[in-house]
XYZ file of C-alpha atoms in Angstrom:
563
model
C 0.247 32.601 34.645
C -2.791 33.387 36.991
C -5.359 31.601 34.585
C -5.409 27.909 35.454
C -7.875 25.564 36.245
C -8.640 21.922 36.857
C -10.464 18.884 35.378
C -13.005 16.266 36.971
C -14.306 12.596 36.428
C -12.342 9.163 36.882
C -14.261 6.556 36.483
C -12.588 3.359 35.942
C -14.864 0.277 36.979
C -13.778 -2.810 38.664
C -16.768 -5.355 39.579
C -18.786 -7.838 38.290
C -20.382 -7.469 34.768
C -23.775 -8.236 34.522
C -25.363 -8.666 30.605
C -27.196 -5.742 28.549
C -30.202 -6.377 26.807
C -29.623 -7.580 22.850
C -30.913 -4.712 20.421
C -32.680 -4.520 16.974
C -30.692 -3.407 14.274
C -32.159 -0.137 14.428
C -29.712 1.017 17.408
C -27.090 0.712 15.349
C -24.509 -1.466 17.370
C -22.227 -3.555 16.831
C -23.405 -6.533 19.346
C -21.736 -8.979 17.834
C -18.056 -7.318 19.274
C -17.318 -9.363 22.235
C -13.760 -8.653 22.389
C -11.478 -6.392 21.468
C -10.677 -7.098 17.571
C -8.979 -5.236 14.594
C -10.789 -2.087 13.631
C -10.988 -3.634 10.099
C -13.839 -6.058 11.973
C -15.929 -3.346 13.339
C -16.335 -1.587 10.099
C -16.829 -5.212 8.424
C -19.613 -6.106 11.242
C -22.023 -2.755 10.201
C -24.860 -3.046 8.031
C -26.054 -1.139 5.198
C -27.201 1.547 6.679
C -24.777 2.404 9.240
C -22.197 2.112 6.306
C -23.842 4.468 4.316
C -24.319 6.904 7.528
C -20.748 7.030 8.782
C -17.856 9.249 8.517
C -14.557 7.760 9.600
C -11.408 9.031 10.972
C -8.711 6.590 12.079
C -6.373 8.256 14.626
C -2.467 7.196 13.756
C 1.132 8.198 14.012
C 2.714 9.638 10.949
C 4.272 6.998 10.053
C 0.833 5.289 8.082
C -0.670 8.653 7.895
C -1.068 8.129 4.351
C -2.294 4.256 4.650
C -5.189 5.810 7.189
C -5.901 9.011 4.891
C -6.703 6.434 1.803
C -8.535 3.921 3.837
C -10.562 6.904 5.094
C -11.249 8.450 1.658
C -12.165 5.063 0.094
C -14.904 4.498 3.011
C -16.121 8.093 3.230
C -16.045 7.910 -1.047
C -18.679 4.812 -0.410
C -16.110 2.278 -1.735
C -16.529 0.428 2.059
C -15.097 -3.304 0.712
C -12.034 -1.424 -0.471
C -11.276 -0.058 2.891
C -11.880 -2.498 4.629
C -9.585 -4.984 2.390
C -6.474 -1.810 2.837
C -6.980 -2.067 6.042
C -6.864 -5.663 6.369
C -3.187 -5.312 4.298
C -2.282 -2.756 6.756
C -1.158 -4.233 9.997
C -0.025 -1.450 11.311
C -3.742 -0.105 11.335
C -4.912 -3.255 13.176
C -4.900 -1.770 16.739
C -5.464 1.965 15.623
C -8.178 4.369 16.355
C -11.188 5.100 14.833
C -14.215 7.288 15.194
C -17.113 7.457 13.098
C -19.540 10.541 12.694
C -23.121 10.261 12.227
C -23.964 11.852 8.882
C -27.591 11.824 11.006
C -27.517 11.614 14.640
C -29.014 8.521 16.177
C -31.673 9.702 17.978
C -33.759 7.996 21.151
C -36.667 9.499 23.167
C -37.181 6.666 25.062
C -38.837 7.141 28.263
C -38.719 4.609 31.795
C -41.431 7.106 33.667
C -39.956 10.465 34.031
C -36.420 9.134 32.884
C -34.868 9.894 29.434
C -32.864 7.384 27.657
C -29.645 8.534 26.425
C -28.432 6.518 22.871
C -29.010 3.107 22.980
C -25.740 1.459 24.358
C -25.603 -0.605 27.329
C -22.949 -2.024 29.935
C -22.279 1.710 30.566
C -19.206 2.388 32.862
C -18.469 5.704 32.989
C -20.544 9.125 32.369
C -19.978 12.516 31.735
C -22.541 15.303 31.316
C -22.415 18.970 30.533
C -23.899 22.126 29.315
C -23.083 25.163 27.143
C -24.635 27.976 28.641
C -25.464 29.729 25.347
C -27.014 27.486 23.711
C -28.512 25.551 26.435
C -27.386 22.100 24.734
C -26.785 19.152 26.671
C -24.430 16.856 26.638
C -23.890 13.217 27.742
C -20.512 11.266 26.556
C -20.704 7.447 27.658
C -18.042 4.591 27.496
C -19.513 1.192 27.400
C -17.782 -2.027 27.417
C -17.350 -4.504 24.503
C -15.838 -7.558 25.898
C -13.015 -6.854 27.833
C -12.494 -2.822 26.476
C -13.770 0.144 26.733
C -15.667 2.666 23.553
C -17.099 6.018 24.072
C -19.836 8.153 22.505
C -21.267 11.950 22.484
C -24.661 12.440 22.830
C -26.222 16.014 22.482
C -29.646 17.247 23.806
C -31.077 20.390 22.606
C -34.727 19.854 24.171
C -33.704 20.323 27.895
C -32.802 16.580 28.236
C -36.301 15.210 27.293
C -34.438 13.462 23.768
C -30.786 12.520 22.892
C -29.466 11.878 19.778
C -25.522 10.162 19.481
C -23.236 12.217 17.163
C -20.095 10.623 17.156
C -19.017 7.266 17.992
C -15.234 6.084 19.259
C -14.340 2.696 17.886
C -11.722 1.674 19.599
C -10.700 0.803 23.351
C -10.246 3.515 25.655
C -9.494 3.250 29.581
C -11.153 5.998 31.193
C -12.899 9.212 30.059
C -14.255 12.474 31.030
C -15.645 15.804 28.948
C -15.933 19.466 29.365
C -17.549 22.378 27.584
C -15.547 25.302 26.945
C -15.950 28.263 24.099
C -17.810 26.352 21.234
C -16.800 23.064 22.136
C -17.616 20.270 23.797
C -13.662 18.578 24.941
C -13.699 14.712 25.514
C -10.714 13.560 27.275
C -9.848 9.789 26.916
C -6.837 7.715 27.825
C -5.450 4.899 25.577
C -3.592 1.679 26.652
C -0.202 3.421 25.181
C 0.130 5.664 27.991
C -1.500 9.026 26.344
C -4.060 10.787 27.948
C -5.827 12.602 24.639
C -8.314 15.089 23.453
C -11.092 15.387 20.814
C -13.622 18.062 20.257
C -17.130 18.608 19.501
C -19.202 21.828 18.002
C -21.954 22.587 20.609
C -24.455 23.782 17.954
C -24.634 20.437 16.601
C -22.251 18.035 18.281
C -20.577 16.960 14.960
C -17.024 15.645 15.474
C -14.280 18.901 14.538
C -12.609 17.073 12.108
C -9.429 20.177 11.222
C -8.940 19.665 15.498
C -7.899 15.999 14.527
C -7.022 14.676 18.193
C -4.743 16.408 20.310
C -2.144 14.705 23.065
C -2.258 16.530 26.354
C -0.275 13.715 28.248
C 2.358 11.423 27.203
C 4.653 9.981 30.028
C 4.977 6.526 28.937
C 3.138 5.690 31.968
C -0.805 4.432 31.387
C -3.181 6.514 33.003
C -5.229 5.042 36.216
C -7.589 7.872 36.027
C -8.573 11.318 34.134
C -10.474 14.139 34.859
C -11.066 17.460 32.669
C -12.292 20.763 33.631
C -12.066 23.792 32.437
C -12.409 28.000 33.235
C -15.779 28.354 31.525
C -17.331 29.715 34.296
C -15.081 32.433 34.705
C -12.332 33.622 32.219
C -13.166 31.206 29.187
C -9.779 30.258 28.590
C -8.499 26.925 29.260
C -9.081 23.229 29.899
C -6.987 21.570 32.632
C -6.079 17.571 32.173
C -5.275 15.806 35.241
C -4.606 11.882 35.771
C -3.576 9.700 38.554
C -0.946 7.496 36.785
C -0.367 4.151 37.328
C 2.942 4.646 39.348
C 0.507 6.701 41.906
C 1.799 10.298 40.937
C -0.994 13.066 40.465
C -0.470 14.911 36.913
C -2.045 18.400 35.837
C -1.926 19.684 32.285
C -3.689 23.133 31.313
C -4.026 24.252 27.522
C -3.347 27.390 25.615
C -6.742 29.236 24.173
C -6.906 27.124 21.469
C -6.616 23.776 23.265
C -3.585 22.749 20.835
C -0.712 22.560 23.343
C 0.062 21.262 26.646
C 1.987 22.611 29.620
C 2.875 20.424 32.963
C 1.697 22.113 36.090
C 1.701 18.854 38.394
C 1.403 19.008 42.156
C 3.817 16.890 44.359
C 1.813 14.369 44.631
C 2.911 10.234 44.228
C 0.045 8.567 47.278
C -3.026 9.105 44.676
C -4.807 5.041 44.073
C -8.135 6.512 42.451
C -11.427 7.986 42.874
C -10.138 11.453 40.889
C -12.549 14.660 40.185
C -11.540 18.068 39.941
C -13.527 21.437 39.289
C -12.475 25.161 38.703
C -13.292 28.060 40.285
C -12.204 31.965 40.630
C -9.623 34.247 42.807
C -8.344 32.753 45.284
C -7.524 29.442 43.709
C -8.123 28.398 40.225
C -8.171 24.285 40.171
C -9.230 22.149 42.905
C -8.597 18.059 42.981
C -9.940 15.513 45.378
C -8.695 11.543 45.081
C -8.173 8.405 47.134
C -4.684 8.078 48.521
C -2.583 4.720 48.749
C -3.650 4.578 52.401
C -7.577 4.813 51.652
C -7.956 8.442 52.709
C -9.473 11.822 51.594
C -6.699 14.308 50.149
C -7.570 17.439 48.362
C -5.231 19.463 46.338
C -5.923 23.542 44.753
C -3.620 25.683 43.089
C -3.367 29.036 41.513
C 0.353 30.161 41.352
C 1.453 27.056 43.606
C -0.303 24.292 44.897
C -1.141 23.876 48.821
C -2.101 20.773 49.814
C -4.676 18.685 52.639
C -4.984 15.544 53.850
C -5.444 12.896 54.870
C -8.353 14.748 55.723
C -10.554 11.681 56.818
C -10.858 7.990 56.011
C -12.244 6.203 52.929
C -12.450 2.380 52.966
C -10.573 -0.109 51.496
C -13.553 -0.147 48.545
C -12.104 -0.439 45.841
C -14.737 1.156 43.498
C -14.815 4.253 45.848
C -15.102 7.800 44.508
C -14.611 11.218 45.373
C -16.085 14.810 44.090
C -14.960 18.321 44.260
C -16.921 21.328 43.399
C -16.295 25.219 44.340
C -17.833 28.513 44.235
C -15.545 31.621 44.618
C -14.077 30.715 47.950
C -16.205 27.969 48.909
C -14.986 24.811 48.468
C -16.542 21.164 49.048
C -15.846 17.676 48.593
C -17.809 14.347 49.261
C -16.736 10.829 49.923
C -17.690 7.663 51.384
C -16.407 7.296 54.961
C -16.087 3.826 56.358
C -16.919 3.551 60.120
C -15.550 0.109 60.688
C -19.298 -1.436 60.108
C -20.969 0.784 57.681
C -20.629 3.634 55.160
C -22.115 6.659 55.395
C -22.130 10.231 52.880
C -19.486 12.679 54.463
C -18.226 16.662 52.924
C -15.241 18.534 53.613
C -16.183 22.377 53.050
C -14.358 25.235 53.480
C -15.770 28.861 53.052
C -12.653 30.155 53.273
C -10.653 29.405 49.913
C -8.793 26.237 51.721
C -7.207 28.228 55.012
C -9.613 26.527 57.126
C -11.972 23.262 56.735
C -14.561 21.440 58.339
C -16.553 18.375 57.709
C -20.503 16.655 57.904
C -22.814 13.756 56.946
C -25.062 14.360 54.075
C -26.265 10.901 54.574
C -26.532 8.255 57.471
C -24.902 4.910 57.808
C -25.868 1.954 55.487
C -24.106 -0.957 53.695
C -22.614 0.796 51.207
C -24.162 4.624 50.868
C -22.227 7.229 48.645
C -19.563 5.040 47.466
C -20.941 6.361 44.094
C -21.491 10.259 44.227
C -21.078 13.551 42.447
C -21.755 17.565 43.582
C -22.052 20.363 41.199
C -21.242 23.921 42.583
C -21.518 26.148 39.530
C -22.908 29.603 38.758
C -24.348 30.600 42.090
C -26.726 27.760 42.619
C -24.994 26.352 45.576
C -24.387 22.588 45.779
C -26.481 19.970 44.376
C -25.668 16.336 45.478
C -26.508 12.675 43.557
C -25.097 9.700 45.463
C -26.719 5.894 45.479
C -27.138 3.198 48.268
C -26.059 -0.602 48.628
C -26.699 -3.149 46.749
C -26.689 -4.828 43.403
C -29.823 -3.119 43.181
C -29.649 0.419 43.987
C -31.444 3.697 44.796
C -30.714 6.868 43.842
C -31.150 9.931 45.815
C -30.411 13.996 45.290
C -30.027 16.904 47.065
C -29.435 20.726 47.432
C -27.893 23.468 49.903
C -26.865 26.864 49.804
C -23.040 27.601 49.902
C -23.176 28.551 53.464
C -23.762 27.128 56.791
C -27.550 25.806 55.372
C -28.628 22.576 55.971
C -29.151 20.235 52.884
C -33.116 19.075 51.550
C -34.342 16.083 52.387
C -33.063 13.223 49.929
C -35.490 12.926 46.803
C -35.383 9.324 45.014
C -34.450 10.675 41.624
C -34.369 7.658 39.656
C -37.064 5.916 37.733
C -35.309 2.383 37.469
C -33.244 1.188 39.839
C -29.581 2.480 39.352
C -26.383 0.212 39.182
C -24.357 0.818 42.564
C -21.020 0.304 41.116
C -21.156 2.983 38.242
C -20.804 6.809 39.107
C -23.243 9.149 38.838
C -23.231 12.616 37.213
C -24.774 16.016 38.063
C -24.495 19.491 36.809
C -26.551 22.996 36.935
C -28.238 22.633 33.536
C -30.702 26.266 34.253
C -31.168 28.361 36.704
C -31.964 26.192 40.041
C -32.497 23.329 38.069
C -29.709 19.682 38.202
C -30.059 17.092 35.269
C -28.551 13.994 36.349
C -27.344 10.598 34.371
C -27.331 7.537 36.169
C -26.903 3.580 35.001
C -29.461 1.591 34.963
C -29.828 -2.547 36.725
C -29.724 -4.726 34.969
C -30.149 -3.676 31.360
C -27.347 -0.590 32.300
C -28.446 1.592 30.016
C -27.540 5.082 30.618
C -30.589 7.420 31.763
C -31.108 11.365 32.306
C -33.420 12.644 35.026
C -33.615 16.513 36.150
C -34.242 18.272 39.421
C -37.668 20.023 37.931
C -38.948 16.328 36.814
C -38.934 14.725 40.129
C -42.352 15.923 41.268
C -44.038 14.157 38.320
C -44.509 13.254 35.115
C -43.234 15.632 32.010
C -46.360 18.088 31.798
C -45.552 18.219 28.387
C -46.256 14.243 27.897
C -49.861 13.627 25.603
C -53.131 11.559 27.893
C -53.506 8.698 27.329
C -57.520 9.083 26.781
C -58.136 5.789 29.255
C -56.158 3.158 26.796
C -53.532 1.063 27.530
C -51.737 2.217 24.939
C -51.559 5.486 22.351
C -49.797 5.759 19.026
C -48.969 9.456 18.454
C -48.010 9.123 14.971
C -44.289 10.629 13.023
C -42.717 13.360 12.529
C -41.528 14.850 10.153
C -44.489 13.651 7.704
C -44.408 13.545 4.960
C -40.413 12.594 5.189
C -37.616 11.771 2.997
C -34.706 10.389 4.749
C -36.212 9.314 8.512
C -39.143 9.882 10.912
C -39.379 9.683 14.581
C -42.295 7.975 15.302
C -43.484 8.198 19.190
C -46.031 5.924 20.866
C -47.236 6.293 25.002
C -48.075 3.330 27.231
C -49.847 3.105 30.931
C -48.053 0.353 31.991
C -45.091 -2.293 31.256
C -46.609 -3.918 27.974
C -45.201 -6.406 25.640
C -45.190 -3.649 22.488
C -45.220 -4.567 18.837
C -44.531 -1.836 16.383
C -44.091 -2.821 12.672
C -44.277 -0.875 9.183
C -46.583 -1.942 6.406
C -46.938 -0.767 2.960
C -50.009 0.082 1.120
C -50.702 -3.642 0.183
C -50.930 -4.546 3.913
C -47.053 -6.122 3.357
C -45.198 -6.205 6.378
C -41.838 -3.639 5.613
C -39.773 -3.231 9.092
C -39.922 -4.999 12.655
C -39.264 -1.991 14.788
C -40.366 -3.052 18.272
C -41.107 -6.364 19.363
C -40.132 -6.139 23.110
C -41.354 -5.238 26.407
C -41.371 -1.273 26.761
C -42.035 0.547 30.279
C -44.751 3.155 31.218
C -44.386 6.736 29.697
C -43.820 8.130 26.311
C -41.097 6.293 23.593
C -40.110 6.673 20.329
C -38.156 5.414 17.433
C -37.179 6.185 14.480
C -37.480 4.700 10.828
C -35.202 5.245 7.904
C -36.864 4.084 5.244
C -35.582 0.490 5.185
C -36.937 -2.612 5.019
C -36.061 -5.732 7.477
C -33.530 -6.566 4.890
C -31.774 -3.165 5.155
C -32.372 -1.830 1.633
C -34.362 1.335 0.880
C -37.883 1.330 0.309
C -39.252 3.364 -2.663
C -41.448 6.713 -2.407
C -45.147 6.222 -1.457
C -47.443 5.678 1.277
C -46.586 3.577 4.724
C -48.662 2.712 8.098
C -47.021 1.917 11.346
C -48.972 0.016 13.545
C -48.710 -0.711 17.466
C -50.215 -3.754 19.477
C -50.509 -3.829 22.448
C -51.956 -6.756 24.001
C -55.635 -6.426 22.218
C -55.098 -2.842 21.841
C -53.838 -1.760 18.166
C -53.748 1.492 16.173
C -52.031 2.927 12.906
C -51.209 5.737 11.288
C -50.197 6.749 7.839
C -46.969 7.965 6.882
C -45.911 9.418 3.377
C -42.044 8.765 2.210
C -40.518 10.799 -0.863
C -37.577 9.771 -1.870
């Protein structure tokens, strides 16, 4: 079997926690989970809407297949007290899984200057982004931290990154993730406390949940999971995903899947030194997969493979940091990884390249020595575009910086601050070739960590596409669509960082919905309104105004709802 390939992305956090901003009810969270609780709790904690606008599907053994199946079709029926009281009864369902669709994607155009917000979760850990090539679709899955676990959620972009709306939300704790497009489908890999390293899948038309794929188990060694990664041969044959983990008994573990992503074959390298920072990417002839990690004595080791693995290191020294992370990307027979390299005072941005499919290898700075520079960093290699570089600096409170080369023997561009906001130092970055010449990046936001997208063509300036705003402090753009009969976005811009109200009123004058009462940065934002009052309850057919203030600047607009 010539037609392998690899995976990328570990990201499991370990630092200090700082607090995410509290959020309307309109972002549909549940910020009133703390800790990890029964699943029966998070679908008792929603509200009326997000009831009404979720799809369930609780992952289980067969044992209570038939306990989850009529829990399921009493919620998704609209009899929610009913499923939530089986479930209760069931305490074998307690500490299952469960993922909930969006009947309509939660959309956020939020903008911190150039910077798109992506959903509207915060204390953001880990983040994954890619791109199907024929549709152009983006897509940004997130895990986020609720008390002392981890959830995940799928965003999908299909506007170049400027808005994001979430799809699909998972429920339930989950250790580490990472996600890959391949055929029609966006994979999301995710390991659970049992020791299972799974899969779900998502249509890239629409990013809607594929509900006949269920979840599949790619790994299942009894032993939990440290780290995952998941790549796949898009780029070349179109064939197959590739699951790797570091376990936690320190042995390196490689998976690849059959066409249809529905069953599982071991192809492990000899590997038992790898302690974390995982990625992986694929690549053509001469080797398919390609791994970088962290070994047990803090060095660089990379691994590739086509028929049989061959194996380097320890190519170069890390750091005893424990958040430390690697990255591997390749390009026919060039292949390059970065990594922090500790020189006994200070860190600086190293790569290992070789041009020659692995035979031979040599190394260079990207970046100069500072406290703590490119402990978090990612590359993308893909498609002929040569290698594009995100990485941060020290800190709490962070910078983020990007840059590009060739394949071959060229020097890198200067480093371009990419980020809007200042970027959280301890969670990793993510890049990859979105178009032709053109990087989107997500990074983490301090201290709200909120989860942000920025692209290589945006760094210059501000979106061309963004409305003047005429001299004002503040512009409201109005809704679309209008008129409207299940939501509306509605958009507004501002010059500066304003305290922004933005409330509904009916014809009367009578205040409906509370929308924004917060401060909002500079740029363009939006929101959107489903027809509900403050009280959650549908509001009947007829004509609305939204109104900003802004300091003593205010404005309206009409808006006409049929129900």
């Amino acid at each position: 079997m010539k037609k392998f390939l690899l995976i990328f992305m570990c990201l499991f956090i370990t630092s200090t926690l700082w607090a995410g901003n509290a959020f309307n009810d309109e972002t549909l969270l549940w910020s009133s989970m703390k800790e990890s609780k029964p699943i029966w709790t998070i679908l008792e904690g929603m509200n009326a809407f997000e009831k009404e606008n979720s799809i369930i599907d609780i992952e289980v053994t067969n044992d209570v297949i038939m306990d989850a199946g009529l829990i399921e079709e009493n919620w998704n029926s609209g009899y929610y007290d009913n499923a939530i009281r089986l479930l209760q009864e069931s305490k074998e369902l307690h500490s299952a899984g469960i993922g909930i669709q969006w009947k309509e994607p939660i959309k956020t155009g939020v903008k911190w200057g150039d910077d798109a917000r992506i959903g509207s979760r915060d204390t953001i850990r880990v983040v994954a982004l890619d791109v199907d090539n024929s549709t152009g679709n983006l897509f940004a899955v997130v895990k986020y931290n609720v008390g002392s676990g981890g959830l995940w959620a799928v965003n999908i972009s299909t506007d170049t990154g400027k808005t994001w709306s979430e799809t699909y939300n998972w429920g339930s704790i989950a250790d580490d993730i990472d996600a890959v497009v391949l055929h029609n489908y966006l994979y999301v890999a995710y390991s659970v406390t049992a020791g299972t390293g799974r899969i779900r899948r998502f249509s890239t038309t629409n990013g809607s949940v594929d509900a006949g794929y269920g979840f599949q188990t790619a790994i299942d060694e009894g032993i939990d999971l440290r780290d995952v990664a998941l790549t796949s041969t898009a780029d070349n044959d179109d064939q197959f995903l590739l699951y790797f983990a570091i376990m936690d008994n320190d042995f390196l573990r490689e998976y690849w899947s059959d066409t249809l992503a529905t069953s599982w074959v071991e192809f492990s390298p000899v590997v038992s030194n790898a302690d974390r920072g995982l990625d992986a990417c694929a690549t053509g002839p001469p080797n398919y997969m390609w791994a970088s990690y962290i070994g047990t004595n803090d060095s660089l080791y990379v691994v590739g493979a086509w028929g049989f693995w061959s194996y380097w290191g320890p190519m170069d020294y890390i750091g005893t940091v424990s958040i430390a992370k690697t990255s591997i990307a390749a390009y026919g027979d060039t292949i390059m990884s970065t990594y922090p390299h500790y020189d006994g005072s200070y860190y600086n941005l190293r790569y290992r390249v070789s041009y020659t499919g692995g035979a031979a290898w040599t190394y260079g700075t990207i970046d100069a020595p500072t406290e703590y520079i490119g402990i978090m960093n990612d590359i993308s290699g893909r498609n002929g575009d040569g290698f594009g570089v995100v990485y941060q600096n020290e800190g709490g409170a962070a910078e983020g910086f990007y840059r590009h080369r060739t394949y071959h023997l060229s020097p890198w561009t200067s480093p371009v601050s990419f980020a809007d906001s200042v970027t959280r130092y301890n969670v990793k970055p993510a890049i990859e070739r979105v178009a032709s010449g053109v990087y989107g990046i997500i990074y983490v936001n301090y201290p709200h960590e909120f989860a942000y997208f920025d692209r290589s063509d945006w760094i210059s300036g501000i979106d061309e596409e963004t409305p003047d705003l005429d001299g004002k402090i503040a512009r409201l753009l109005g809704n679309s669509p209008n008129p409207f009969n299940q939501n509306t976005t509605i958009r507004y811009l501002l010059a500066n960082t304003e305290k922004v109200s933005l409330k509904i009123y009916d014809i009367s004058g009578k205040l409906i919905k509370t929308l924004v009462e917060d401060y909002r940065g500079p740029g363009e934002h939006s929101i959107t309104w489903y027809g509900r009052n403050n009280n959650g309850n549908q509001v009947p057919s007829g004509i609305y105004f939204s109104r900003i203030s802004v300091g003593d600047f205010a404005e309206s607009k009409k808006m006409i709802f049929i129900k």
